[in-house]
PDB file of C-alpha atoms in Angstrom:
ATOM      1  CA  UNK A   1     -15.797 -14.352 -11.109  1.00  0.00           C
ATOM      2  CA  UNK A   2     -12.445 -13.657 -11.500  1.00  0.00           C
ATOM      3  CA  UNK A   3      -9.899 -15.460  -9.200  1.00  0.00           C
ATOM      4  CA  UNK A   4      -8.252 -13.586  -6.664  1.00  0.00           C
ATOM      5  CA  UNK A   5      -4.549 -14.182  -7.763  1.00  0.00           C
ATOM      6  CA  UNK A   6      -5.532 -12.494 -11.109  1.00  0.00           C
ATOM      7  CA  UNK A   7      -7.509  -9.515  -9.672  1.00  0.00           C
ATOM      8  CA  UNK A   8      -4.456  -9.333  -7.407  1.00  0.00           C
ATOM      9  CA  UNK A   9      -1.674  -8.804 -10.294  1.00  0.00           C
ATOM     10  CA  UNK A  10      -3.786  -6.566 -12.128  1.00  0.00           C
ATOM     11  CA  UNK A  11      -3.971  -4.565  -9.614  1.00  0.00           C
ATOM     12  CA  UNK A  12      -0.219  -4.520  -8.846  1.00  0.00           C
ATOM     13  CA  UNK A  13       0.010  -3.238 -12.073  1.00  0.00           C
ATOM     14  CA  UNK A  14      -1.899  -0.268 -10.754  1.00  0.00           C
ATOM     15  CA  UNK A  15       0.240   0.147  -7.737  1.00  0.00           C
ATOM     16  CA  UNK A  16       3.234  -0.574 -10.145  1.00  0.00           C
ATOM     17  CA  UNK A  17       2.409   2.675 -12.836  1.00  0.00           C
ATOM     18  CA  UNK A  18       2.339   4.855  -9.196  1.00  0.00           C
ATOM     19  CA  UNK A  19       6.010   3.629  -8.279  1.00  0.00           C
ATOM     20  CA  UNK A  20       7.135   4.595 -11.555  1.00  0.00           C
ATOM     21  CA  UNK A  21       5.786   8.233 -10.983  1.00  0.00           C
ATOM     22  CA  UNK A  22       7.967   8.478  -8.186  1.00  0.00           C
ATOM     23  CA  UNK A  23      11.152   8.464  -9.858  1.00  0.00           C
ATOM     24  CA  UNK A  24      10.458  12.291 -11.676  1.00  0.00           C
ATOM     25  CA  UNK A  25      10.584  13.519  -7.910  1.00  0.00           C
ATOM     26  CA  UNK A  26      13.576  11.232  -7.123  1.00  0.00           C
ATOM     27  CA  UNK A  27      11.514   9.345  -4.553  1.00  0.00           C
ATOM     28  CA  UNK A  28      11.473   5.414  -4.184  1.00  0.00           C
ATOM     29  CA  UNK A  29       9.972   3.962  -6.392  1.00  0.00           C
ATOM     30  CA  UNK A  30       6.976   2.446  -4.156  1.00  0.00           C
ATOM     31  CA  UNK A  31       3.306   2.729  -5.358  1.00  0.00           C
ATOM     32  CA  UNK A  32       0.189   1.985  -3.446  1.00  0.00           C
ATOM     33  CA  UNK A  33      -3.505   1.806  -4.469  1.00  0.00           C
ATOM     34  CA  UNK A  34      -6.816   1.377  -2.081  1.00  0.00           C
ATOM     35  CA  UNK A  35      -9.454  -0.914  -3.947  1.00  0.00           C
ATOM     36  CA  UNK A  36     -13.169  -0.636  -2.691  1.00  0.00           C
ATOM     37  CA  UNK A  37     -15.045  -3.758  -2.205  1.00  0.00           C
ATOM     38  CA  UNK A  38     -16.730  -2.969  -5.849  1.00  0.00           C
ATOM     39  CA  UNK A  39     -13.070  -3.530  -7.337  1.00  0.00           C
ATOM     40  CA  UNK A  40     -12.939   0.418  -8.078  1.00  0.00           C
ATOM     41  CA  UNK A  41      -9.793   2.531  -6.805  1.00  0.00           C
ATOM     42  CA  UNK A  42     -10.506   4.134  -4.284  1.00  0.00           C
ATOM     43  CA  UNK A  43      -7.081   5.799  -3.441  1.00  0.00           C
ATOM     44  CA  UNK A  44      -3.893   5.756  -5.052  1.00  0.00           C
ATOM     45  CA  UNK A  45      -0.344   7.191  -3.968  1.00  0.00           C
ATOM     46  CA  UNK A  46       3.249   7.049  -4.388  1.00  0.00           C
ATOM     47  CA  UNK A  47       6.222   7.816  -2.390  1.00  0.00           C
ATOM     48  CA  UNK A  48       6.483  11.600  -1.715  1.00  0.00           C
ATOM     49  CA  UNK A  49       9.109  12.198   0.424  1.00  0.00           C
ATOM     50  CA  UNK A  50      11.509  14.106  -1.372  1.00  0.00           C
ATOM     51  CA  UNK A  51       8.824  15.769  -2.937  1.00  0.00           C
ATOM     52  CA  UNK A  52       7.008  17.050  -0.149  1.00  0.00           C
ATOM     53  CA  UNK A  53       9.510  17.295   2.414  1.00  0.00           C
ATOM     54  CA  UNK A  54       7.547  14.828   4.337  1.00  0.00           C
ATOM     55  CA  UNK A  55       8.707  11.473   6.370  1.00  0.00           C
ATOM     56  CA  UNK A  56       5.488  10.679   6.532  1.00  0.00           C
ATOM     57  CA  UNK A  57       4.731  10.425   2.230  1.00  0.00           C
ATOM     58  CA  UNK A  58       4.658   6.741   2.164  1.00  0.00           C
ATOM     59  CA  UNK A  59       2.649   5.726  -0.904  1.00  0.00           C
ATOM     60  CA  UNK A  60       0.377   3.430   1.633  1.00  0.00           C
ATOM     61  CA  UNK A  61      -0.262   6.280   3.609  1.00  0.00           C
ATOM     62  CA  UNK A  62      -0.900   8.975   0.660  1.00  0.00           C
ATOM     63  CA  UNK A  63      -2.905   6.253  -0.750  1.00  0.00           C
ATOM     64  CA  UNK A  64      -5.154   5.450   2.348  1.00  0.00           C
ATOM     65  CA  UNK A  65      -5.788   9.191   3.037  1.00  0.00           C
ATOM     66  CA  UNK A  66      -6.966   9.836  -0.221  1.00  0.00           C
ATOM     67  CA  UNK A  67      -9.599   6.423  -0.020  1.00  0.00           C
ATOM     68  CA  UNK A  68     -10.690   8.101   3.590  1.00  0.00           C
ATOM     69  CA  UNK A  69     -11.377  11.554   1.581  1.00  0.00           C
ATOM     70  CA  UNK A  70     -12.863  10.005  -1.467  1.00  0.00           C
ATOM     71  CA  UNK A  71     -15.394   7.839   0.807  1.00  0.00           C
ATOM     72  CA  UNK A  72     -16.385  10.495   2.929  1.00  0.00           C
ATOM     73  CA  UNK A  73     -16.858  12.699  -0.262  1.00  0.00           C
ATOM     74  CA  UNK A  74     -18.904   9.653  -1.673  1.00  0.00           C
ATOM     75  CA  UNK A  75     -21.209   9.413   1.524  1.00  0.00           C
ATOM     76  CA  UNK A  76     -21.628  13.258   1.432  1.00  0.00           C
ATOM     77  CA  UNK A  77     -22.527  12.895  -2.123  1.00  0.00           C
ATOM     78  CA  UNK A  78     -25.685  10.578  -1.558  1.00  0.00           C
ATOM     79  CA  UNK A  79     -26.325  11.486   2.238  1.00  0.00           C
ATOM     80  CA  UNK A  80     -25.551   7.518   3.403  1.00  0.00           C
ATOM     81  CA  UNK A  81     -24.252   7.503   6.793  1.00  0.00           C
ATOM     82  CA  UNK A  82     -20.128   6.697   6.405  1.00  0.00           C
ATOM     83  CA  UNK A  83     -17.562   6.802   9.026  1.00  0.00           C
ATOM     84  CA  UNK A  84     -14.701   7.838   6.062  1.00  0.00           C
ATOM     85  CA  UNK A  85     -11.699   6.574   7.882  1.00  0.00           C
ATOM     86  CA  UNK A  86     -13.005   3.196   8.295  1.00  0.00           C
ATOM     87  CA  UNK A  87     -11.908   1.888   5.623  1.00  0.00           C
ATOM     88  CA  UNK A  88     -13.592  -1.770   5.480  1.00  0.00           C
ATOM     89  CA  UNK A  89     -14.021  -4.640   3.223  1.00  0.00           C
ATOM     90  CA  UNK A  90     -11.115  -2.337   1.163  1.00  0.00           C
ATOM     91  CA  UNK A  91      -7.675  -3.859  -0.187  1.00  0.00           C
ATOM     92  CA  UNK A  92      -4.096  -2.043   0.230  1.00  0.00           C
ATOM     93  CA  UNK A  93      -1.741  -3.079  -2.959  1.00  0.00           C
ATOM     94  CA  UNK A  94       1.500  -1.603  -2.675  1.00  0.00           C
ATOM     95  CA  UNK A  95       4.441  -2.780  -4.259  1.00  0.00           C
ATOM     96  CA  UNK A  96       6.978  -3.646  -1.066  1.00  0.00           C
ATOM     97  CA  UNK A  97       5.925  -4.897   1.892  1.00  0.00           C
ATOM     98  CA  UNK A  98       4.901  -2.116   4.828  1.00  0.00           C
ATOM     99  CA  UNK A  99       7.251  -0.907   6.803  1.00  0.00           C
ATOM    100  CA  UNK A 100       5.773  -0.616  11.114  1.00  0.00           C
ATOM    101  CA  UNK A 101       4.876   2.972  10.464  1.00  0.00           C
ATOM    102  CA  UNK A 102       2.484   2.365   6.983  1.00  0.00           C
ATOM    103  CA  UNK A 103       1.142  -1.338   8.411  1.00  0.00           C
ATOM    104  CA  UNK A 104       0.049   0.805  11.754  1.00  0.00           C
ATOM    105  CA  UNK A 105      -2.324   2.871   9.419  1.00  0.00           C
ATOM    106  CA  UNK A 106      -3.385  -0.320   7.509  1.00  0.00           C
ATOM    107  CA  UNK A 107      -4.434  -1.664  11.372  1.00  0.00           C
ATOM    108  CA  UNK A 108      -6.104   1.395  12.676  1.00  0.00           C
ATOM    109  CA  UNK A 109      -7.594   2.331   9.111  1.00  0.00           C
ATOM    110  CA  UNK A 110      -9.653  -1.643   9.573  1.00  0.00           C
ATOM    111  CA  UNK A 111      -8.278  -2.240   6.348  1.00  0.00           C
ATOM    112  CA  UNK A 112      -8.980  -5.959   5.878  1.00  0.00           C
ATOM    113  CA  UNK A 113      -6.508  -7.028   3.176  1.00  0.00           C
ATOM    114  CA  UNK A 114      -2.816  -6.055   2.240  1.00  0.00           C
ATOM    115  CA  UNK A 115      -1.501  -7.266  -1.425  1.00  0.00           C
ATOM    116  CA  UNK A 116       2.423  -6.973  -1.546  1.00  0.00           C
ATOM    117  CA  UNK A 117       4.912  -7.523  -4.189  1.00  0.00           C
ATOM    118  CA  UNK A 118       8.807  -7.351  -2.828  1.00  0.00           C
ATOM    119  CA  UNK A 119       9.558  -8.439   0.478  1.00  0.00           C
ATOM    120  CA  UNK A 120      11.622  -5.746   2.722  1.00  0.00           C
ATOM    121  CA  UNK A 121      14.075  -7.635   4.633  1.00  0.00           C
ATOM    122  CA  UNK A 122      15.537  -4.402   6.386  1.00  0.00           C
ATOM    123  CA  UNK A 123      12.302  -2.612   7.528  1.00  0.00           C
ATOM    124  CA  UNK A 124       9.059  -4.713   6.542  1.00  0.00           C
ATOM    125  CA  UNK A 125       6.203  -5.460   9.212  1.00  0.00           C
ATOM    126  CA  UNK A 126       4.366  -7.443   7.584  1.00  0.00           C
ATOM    127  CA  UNK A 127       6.116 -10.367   8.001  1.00  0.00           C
ATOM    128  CA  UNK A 128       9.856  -9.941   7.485  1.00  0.00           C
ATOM    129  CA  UNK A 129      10.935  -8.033  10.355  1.00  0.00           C
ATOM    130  CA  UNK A 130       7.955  -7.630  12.240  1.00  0.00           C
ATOM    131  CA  UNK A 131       4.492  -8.694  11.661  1.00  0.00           C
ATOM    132  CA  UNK A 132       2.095  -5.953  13.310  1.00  0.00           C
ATOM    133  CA  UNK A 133      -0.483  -6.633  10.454  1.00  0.00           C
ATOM    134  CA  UNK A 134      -1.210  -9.833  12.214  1.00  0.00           C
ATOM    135  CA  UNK A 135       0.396  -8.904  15.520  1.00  0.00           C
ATOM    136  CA  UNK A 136      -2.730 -10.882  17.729  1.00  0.00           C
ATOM    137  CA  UNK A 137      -2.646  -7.997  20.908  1.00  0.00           C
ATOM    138  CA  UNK A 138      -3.834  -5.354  18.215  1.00  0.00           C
ATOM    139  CA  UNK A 139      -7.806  -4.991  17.728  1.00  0.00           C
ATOM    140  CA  UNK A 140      -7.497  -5.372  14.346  1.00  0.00           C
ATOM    141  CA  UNK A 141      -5.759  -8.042  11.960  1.00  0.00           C
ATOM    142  CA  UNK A 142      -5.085  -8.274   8.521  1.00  0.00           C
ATOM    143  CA  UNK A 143      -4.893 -11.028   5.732  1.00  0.00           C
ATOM    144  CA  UNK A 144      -1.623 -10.796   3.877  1.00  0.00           C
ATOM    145  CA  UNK A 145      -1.077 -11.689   0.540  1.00  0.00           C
ATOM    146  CA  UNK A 146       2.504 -11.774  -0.579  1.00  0.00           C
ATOM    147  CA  UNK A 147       5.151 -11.457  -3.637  1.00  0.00           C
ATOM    148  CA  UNK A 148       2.280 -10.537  -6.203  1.00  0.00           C
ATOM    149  CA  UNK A 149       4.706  -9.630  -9.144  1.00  0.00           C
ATOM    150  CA  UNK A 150       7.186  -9.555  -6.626  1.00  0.00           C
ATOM    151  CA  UNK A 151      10.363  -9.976  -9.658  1.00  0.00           C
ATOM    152  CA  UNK A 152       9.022  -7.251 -11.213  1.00  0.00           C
ATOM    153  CA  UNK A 153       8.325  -5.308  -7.814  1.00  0.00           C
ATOM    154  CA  UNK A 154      12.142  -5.955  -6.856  1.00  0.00           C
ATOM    155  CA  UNK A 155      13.508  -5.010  -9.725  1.00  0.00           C
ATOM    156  CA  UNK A 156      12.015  -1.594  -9.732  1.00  0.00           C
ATOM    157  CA  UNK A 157      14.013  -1.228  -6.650  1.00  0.00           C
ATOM    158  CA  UNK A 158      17.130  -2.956  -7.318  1.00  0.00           C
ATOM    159  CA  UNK A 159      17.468  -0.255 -10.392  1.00  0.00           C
ATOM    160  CA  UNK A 160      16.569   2.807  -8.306  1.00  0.00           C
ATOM    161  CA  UNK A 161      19.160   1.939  -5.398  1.00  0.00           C
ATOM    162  CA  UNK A 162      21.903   0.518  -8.310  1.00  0.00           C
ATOM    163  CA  UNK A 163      21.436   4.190 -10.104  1.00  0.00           C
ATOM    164  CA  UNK A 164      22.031   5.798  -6.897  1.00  0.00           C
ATOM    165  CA  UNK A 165      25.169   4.144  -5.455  1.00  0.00           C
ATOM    166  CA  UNK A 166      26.987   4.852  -9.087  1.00  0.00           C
ATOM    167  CA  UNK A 167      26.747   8.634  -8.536  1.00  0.00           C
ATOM    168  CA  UNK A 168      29.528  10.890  -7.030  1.00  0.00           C
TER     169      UNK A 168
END
């Protein structure tokens, strides 16, 4: 069995490759991938919002839709009984901790688990600013998992923002 810490950064890695693919659109750099309880990915997204037009492209949220379609193509597939949006005994790895609006879809998707790499200190909920993924009045709670390759996580961003503030 492979420890959790391990399975963990590999998997950042995963989320990691998505927040690269962000910067062709000129989004923030901020992947997210779903992983089923069988360690396969079940979603994967990056930040879209300059892409799509859409305040809502989070990579968590891309990400979590896509491992709601995929299951409920899956049950389809062999006729087993799945509620799709559920999305149980499944991990969230994203590369910087949710913000309230992404860690509100963690809660109501039941998503168990939440790997993170960079803290946000300006707009994180899961533990910086707010906590809602272990806010106790919420029918759901979450175990957090924090700073997985959180250097390399940071950095990403560090070099997106620095790029940004040199231009005219």
């Amino acid at each position: 069995m492979i420890p959790a810490e391990k399975k963990y950064a590999e998997w950042m890695g995963l989320a990691l490759d998505e927040a690269r693919r962000a910067l062709a659109t000129d989004d923030v750099p901020i992947g997210a991938v779903v992983i089923g309880p069988d360690g396969a990915v079940l979603g994967s997204g990056r930040n879209q919002r300059e892409a799509l037009g859409d305040p809502t492209a989070h990579a968590e949220v891309v990400a979590i839709r896509q491992a709601a379609d995929r299951l409920r193509g899956l049950s389809a597939e062999d006729g087993s009984p799945h509620d799709g949006w559920r999305l149980a005994e499944c991990t969230l790895v994203v590369t910087l901790e949710p913000c309230a609006m992404c860690a509100g879809a963690v809660v109501l998707a039941r998503i168990p688990r939440v790997v993170f790499g960079a803290w946000d200190e300006k707009a994180g909920a899961a533990g910086s600013v707010f906590d809602v993924l272990r806010e106790r009045r919420l029918n759901h709670w979450v175990e957090v998992y924090a700073g997985v390759r959180e250097a390399e996580c940071g950095a990403l961003l560090r070099e997106f923002f620095a790029g940004h503030r040199t231009q005219p």
